[in-house]
mmCIF file of C-alpha atoms in Angstrom:
data_model
loop_
_atom_site.group_PDB
_atom_site.id
_atom_site.type_symbol
_atom_site.label_atom_id
_atom_site.label_comp_id
_atom_site.label_asym_id
_atom_site.label_seq_id
_atom_site.Cartn_x
_atom_site.Cartn_y
_atom_site.Cartn_z
ATOM 1 C CA VAL A 1 -25.434 5.190 9.950
ATOM 2 C CA VAL A 2 -23.264 6.586 12.358
ATOM 3 C CA ASN A 3 -23.402 10.300 10.796
ATOM 4 C CA THR A 4 -27.154 9.930 11.048
ATOM 5 C CA HIS A 5 -27.024 8.755 14.788
ATOM 6 C CA THR A 6 -23.913 10.388 16.012
ATOM 7 C CA PRO A 7 -22.523 13.085 13.912
ATOM 8 C CA GLY A 8 -18.564 13.149 14.415
ATOM 9 C CA LYS A 9 -18.028 9.770 15.908
ATOM 10 C CA LYS A 10 -14.958 7.971 14.968
ATOM 11 C CA VAL A 11 -15.531 4.978 13.376
ATOM 12 C CA TRP A 12 -12.633 1.848 13.302
ATOM 13 C CA LEU A 13 -12.748 -1.506 11.499
ATOM 14 C CA GLY A 14 -11.749 -4.168 13.948
ATOM 15 C CA GLY A 15 -11.250 -7.101 11.287
ATOM 16 C CA LEU A 16 -11.208 -7.743 7.665
ATOM 17 C CA GLY A 17 -13.049 -10.501 5.321
ATOM 18 C CA PRO A 18 -10.845 -14.140 5.769
ATOM 19 C CA ALA A 19 -9.636 -12.908 9.100
ATOM 20 C CA TRP A 20 -12.958 -13.944 10.580
ATOM 21 C CA ALA A 21 -12.567 -17.659 9.485
ATOM 22 C CA GLY A 22 -8.593 -17.676 10.566
ATOM 23 C CA GLY A 23 -7.510 -17.127 6.664
ATOM 24 C CA ILE A 24 -6.254 -19.752 4.597
ATOM 25 C CA ASN A 25 -3.277 -21.866 4.864
ATOM 26 C CA ASN A 26 -0.350 -21.135 2.277
ATOM 27 C CA LEU A 27 -2.235 -17.847 1.008
ATOM 28 C CA SER A 28 -3.037 -15.397 3.776
ATOM 29 C CA GLU A 29 0.579 -15.154 4.575
ATOM 30 C CA THR A 30 1.979 -15.003 1.489
ATOM 31 C CA TYR A 31 2.487 -12.099 -0.451
ATOM 32 C CA ALA A 32 -0.825 -12.636 -2.496
ATOM 33 C CA ALA A 33 -3.031 -11.889 0.953
ATOM 34 C CA SER A 34 -1.410 -8.117 0.727
ATOM 35 C CA PHE A 35 -3.463 -7.251 -2.469
ATOM 36 C CA LEU A 36 -6.877 -7.583 -0.051
ATOM 37 C CA TRP A 37 -4.836 -5.797 2.865
ATOM 38 C CA MET A 38 -3.384 -2.627 0.657
ATOM 39 C CA ASN A 39 -7.030 -2.279 -0.605
ATOM 40 C CA THR A 40 -8.694 -2.561 2.315
ATOM 41 C CA LEU A 41 -6.426 0.261 3.582
ATOM 42 C CA GLY A 42 -7.247 2.571 0.616
ATOM 43 C CA VAL A 43 -11.028 1.828 0.806
ATOM 44 C CA ALA A 44 -11.204 2.564 4.326
ATOM 45 C CA ALA A 45 -9.686 5.913 4.412
ATOM 46 C CA VAL A 46 -11.337 7.000 1.296
ATOM 47 C CA GLN A 47 -14.466 6.020 3.519
ATOM 48 C CA GLY A 48 -13.343 8.130 6.364
ATOM 49 C CA ILE A 49 -12.572 4.940 8.650
ATOM 50 C CA ASP A 50 -9.352 6.018 11.071
ATOM 51 C CA VAL A 51 -8.198 2.744 12.205
ATOM 52 C CA VAL A 52 -8.002 -0.791 10.922
ATOM 53 C CA LEU A 53 -6.955 -2.997 13.533
ATOM 54 C CA ARG A 54 -4.646 -6.174 12.981
ATOM 55 C CA HIS A 55 -4.534 -8.522 16.186
ATOM 56 C CA SER A 56 -3.292 -11.470 14.609
ATOM 57 C CA PHE A 57 0.348 -11.783 15.823
ATOM 58 C CA PHE A 58 -0.353 -14.955 17.906
ATOM 59 C CA ASP A 59 -3.784 -15.797 17.499
ATOM 60 C CA TYR A 60 -5.194 -19.194 15.603
ATOM 61 C CA GLY A 61 -5.318 -19.265 11.822
ATOM 62 C CA TYR A 62 -2.858 -18.281 9.193
ATOM 63 C CA THR A 63 -3.632 -14.544 8.951
ATOM 64 C CA HIS A 64 -0.384 -13.763 11.075
ATOM 65 C CA LEU A 65 2.134 -10.392 10.468
ATOM 66 C CA VAL A 66 4.868 -12.827 11.881
ATOM 67 C CA ASP A 67 5.966 -16.729 11.370
ATOM 68 C CA GLN A 68 7.060 -18.929 14.134
ATOM 69 C CA HIS A 69 10.398 -17.724 14.519
ATOM 70 C CA PHE A 70 9.109 -14.021 14.908
ATOM 71 C CA ASN A 71 10.148 -13.054 11.211
ATOM 72 C CA PRO A 72 7.832 -10.582 9.358
ATOM 73 C CA LEU A 73 5.570 -11.739 7.253
ATOM 74 C CA PRO A 74 4.723 -10.012 3.735
ATOM 75 C CA ASP A 75 1.804 -8.047 5.321
ATOM 76 C CA TYR A 76 4.176 -6.641 7.986
ATOM 77 C CA TRP A 77 6.378 -5.296 5.732
ATOM 78 C CA PHE A 78 3.738 -3.529 3.868
ATOM 79 C CA SER A 79 2.250 -2.458 6.686
ATOM 80 C CA LEU A 80 5.876 -0.947 7.643
ATOM 81 C CA VAL A 81 6.105 0.853 4.813
ATOM 82 C CA PHE A 82 2.321 2.170 4.704
ATOM 83 C CA LYS A 83 2.997 3.635 7.729
ATOM 84 C CA ARG A 84 6.273 5.150 6.879
ATOM 85 C CA LEU A 85 4.659 6.891 4.017
ATOM 86 C CA VAL A 86 1.298 7.153 4.060
ATOM 87 C CA GLY A 87 -0.263 10.026 6.742
ATOM 88 C CA PRO A 88 -3.777 10.206 7.331
ATOM 89 C CA ARG A 89 -4.990 13.123 5.087
ATOM 90 C CA VAL A 90 -6.624 11.567 1.884
ATOM 91 C CA LEU A 91 -6.758 13.271 -1.299
ATOM 92 C CA ALA A 92 -9.374 12.741 -4.259
ATOM 93 C CA VAL A 93 -8.000 11.026 -7.360
ATOM 94 C CA ARG A 94 -8.884 11.153 -10.799
ATOM 95 C CA VAL A 95 -7.546 8.677 -13.101
ATOM 96 C CA ALA A 96 -8.387 8.922 -17.113
ATOM 97 C CA GLY A 97 -8.310 6.076 -19.536
ATOM 98 C CA LEU A 98 -9.479 3.146 -16.922
ATOM 99 C CA GLN A 99 -13.206 3.736 -18.349
ATOM 100 C CA ARG A 100 -14.565 1.549 -20.267
ATOM 101 C CA LYS A 101 -18.299 1.094 -22.207
ATOM 102 C CA PRO A 102 -19.814 -1.858 -20.526
ATOM 103 C CA GLN A 103 -21.025 -4.795 -22.681
ATOM 104 C CA PRO A 104 -23.964 -6.800 -22.329
ATOM 105 C CA GLY A 105 -23.406 -9.646 -19.752
ATOM 106 C CA ARG A 106 -20.014 -8.698 -19.100
ATOM 107 C CA VAL A 107 -18.541 -7.228 -15.675
ATOM 108 C CA ILE A 108 -16.132 -4.608 -15.783
ATOM 109 C CA ARG A 109 -13.686 -5.088 -12.662
ATOM 110 C CA ASP A 110 -11.134 -2.357 -11.507
ATOM 111 C CA LYS A 111 -7.674 -4.132 -11.542
ATOM 112 C CA LEU A 112 -5.953 -0.835 -11.508
ATOM 113 C CA ARG A 113 -6.968 0.812 -7.935
ATOM 114 C CA ILE A 114 -4.791 3.999 -7.057
ATOM 115 C CA TYR A 115 -5.143 5.963 -3.836
ATOM 116 C CA ALA A 116 -3.335 9.190 -2.739
ATOM 117 C CA HIS A 117 -2.441 10.735 0.569
ATOM 118 C CA CYS A 118 -0.576 13.230 2.105
ATOM 119 C CA THR A 119 3.003 11.627 3.071
ATOM 120 C CA SER A 120 3.089 11.083 7.036
ATOM 121 C CA TYR A 121 4.407 13.884 8.730
ATOM 122 C CA TYR A 122 6.596 11.863 11.156
ATOM 123 C CA ASN A 123 8.892 10.603 8.016
ATOM 124 C CA PRO A 124 12.247 12.824 8.550
ATOM 125 C CA ASN A 125 12.988 12.196 4.554
ATOM 126 C CA TYR A 126 10.250 14.285 3.428
ATOM 127 C CA MET A 127 8.761 18.089 3.982
ATOM 128 C CA ARG A 128 5.428 18.825 4.597
ATOM 129 C CA GLY A 129 3.694 19.318 1.566
ATOM 130 C CA SER A 130 4.745 15.854 0.055
ATOM 131 C CA ILE A 131 2.474 13.323 -1.439
ATOM 132 C CA THR A 132 2.243 9.917 -1.412
ATOM 133 C CA ILE A 133 0.111 7.550 -3.942
ATOM 134 C CA TYR A 134 0.023 3.756 -3.698
ATOM 135 C CA ILE A 135 -0.838 1.446 -6.485
ATOM 136 C CA ILE A 136 -2.450 -1.623 -6.964
ATOM 137 C CA ASN A 137 -1.874 -3.730 -10.213
ATOM 138 C CA LEU A 138 -3.990 -6.630 -10.362
ATOM 139 C CA HIS A 139 -3.434 -6.948 -14.107
ATOM 140 C CA ARG A 140 -1.181 -9.568 -15.434
ATOM 141 C CA SER A 141 0.598 -7.087 -18.041
ATOM 142 C CA ARG A 142 2.742 -4.038 -16.964
ATOM 143 C CA LYS A 143 1.069 -0.799 -16.788
ATOM 144 C CA LYS A 144 2.321 2.613 -17.300
ATOM 145 C CA ILE A 145 0.644 5.674 -15.084
ATOM 146 C CA LYS A 146 1.662 9.443 -16.224
ATOM 147 C CA LEU A 147 0.944 11.648 -13.431
ATOM 148 C CA ALA A 148 -0.827 14.881 -14.760
ATOM 149 C CA GLY A 149 -1.174 18.693 -13.929
ATOM 150 C CA THR A 150 0.987 19.762 -11.006
ATOM 151 C CA LEU A 151 2.481 16.355 -10.071
ATOM 152 C CA ARG A 152 4.061 16.355 -13.765
ATOM 153 C CA ASN A 153 7.655 16.561 -14.194
ATOM 154 C CA ARG A 154 8.534 16.019 -10.654
ATOM 155 C CA THR A 155 10.819 13.785 -8.881
ATOM 156 C CA ILE A 156 9.508 10.556 -7.658
ATOM 157 C CA HIS A 157 10.955 8.359 -4.774
ATOM 158 C CA GLN A 158 9.464 4.734 -5.738
ATOM 159 C CA TYR A 159 9.118 1.787 -3.131
ATOM 160 C CA LEU A 160 8.264 -1.039 -5.181
ATOM 161 C CA LEU A 161 7.057 -4.040 -3.367
ATOM 162 C CA GLN A 162 7.360 -7.566 -4.898
ATOM 163 C CA PRO A 163 7.688 -10.993 -4.136
ATOM 164 C CA HIS A 164 10.915 -12.738 -3.459
ATOM 165 C CA GLY A 165 12.008 -15.899 -3.983
ATOM 166 C CA ASP A 166 10.571 -18.980 -6.572
ATOM 167 C CA GLY A 167 7.385 -18.727 -4.642
ATOM 168 C CA GLY A 168 5.466 -15.844 -7.154
ATOM 169 C CA LEU A 169 2.591 -14.612 -5.391
ATOM 170 C CA THR A 170 2.344 -17.265 -2.703
ATOM 171 C CA ALA A 171 5.923 -16.055 -1.617
ATOM 172 C CA ARG A 172 6.497 -15.411 2.297
ATOM 173 C CA HIS A 173 9.370 -12.916 1.760
ATOM 174 C CA VAL A 174 9.192 -9.651 0.000
ATOM 175 C CA GLN A 175 11.967 -7.349 -1.916
ATOM 176 C CA LEU A 176 11.777 -3.933 -1.763
ATOM 177 C CA ASN A 177 12.927 -2.255 -5.303
ATOM 178 C CA GLY A 178 14.855 -5.490 -6.019
ATOM 179 C CA GLU A 179 16.423 -6.001 -2.671
ATOM 180 C CA LYS A 180 15.182 -8.612 0.323
ATOM 181 C CA LEU A 181 13.660 -7.434 3.196
ATOM 182 C CA LEU A 182 15.062 -8.609 6.376
ATOM 183 C CA MET A 183 15.253 -7.675 9.710
ATOM 184 C CA GLY A 184 19.055 -6.830 10.790
ATOM 185 C CA ASN A 185 18.424 -8.148 14.281
ATOM 186 C CA ASP A 186 15.491 -8.717 16.622
ATOM 187 C CA GLU A 187 14.808 -4.878 17.087
ATOM 188 C CA THR A 188 16.615 -3.400 13.726
ATOM 189 C CA PHE A 189 14.420 -2.649 10.709
ATOM 190 C CA PRO A 190 16.058 -2.481 7.413
ATOM 191 C CA ASP A 191 16.865 0.749 5.656
ATOM 192 C CA LEU A 192 13.864 1.335 3.156
ATOM 193 C CA LYS A 193 15.624 2.949 0.299
ATOM 194 C CA PRO A 194 14.064 4.467 -2.671
ATOM 195 C CA LYS A 195 14.526 4.292 -6.443
ATOM 196 C CA ILE A 196 14.698 7.776 -7.724
ATOM 197 C CA LEU A 197 12.582 8.023 -10.685
ATOM 198 C CA ARG A 198 13.903 11.501 -12.656
ATOM 199 C CA ALA A 199 11.307 14.378 -13.402
ATOM 200 C CA GLY A 200 8.590 13.563 -15.710
ATOM 201 C CA ARG A 201 9.260 9.670 -16.273
ATOM 202 C CA THR A 202 6.528 7.291 -16.713
ATOM 203 C CA ILE A 203 5.535 5.132 -13.673
ATOM 204 C CA ALA A 204 5.678 1.076 -14.965
ATOM 205 C CA MET A 205 4.003 -1.267 -12.638
ATOM 206 C CA PRO A 206 4.928 -4.731 -13.384
ATOM 207 C CA PRO A 207 2.074 -7.106 -13.470
ATOM 208 C CA MET A 208 0.547 -8.482 -10.193
ATOM 209 C CA THR A 209 2.403 -5.808 -7.817
ATOM 210 C CA ILE A 210 1.919 -2.916 -5.167
ATOM 211 C CA GLY A 211 4.179 -0.056 -5.149
ATOM 212 C CA PHE A 212 4.498 3.590 -3.635
ATOM 213 C CA TYR A 213 5.431 6.599 -5.026
ATOM 214 C CA VAL A 214 6.330 9.808 -2.802
ATOM 215 C CA ILE A 215 6.189 12.886 -4.989
ATOM 216 C CA LYS A 216 8.217 15.214 -2.781
ATOM 217 C CA ASN A 217 8.997 18.951 -2.187
ATOM 218 C CA ILE A 218 5.668 19.719 -4.623
ATOM 219 C CA ASN A 219 4.421 21.855 -1.689
ATOM 220 C CA ALA A 220 0.766 20.480 -2.156
ATOM 221 C CA TYR A 221 -1.585 23.292 -0.098
ATOM 222 C CA ALA A 222 -3.596 20.267 1.564
ATOM 223 C CA CYS A 223 -0.397 18.374 2.593
ATOM 224 C CA ARG A 224 1.292 21.638 4.138
ATOM 225 C CA ARG A 225 -1.479 22.376 6.886
#
């Protein structure tokens, strides 16, 4: 509709699903809600939406980014990692092995979602030409992903975000590569340290998790400009 009536007009998304009703107690402020948040950012980018807004610091409901003591909740940490690693330029993704023939009366749902962008140009740890892939594994089993083509046999920096504590998917804390994420003080973020995967290693996504993977120094042409 926008392209038909006002070609070139930028589109911003001012909210998402559950936020309209204030979210759901003991769910919208937990790790489980981050699946929707990350998938929304991925789909919006693919569709050409430039900005997705989150306006839920002090509002009513349960979709806040911080708790009553201003400690970051899972969606805050995911947003921070996303902004540090993911740039605005979107790349096409082709995944082999996900397609299955539909059976009568059966709906096939994509439980492994993969998005790719040029790595953020503002991250001093990565040169232009690097690529960031983020993966959402909605399966209840571990999934292995092999990079192909020019991405094969490259060193990968892994930022795997999992729930921390006994709450499982309803945890309100997040761990990065096994380390709990906490503010150093009111103004200091923790170091977001990657786990280095050796060149050619298969990416192993634990069940029901979200991970970011940076292929550094690949010098991708689309990401050099």
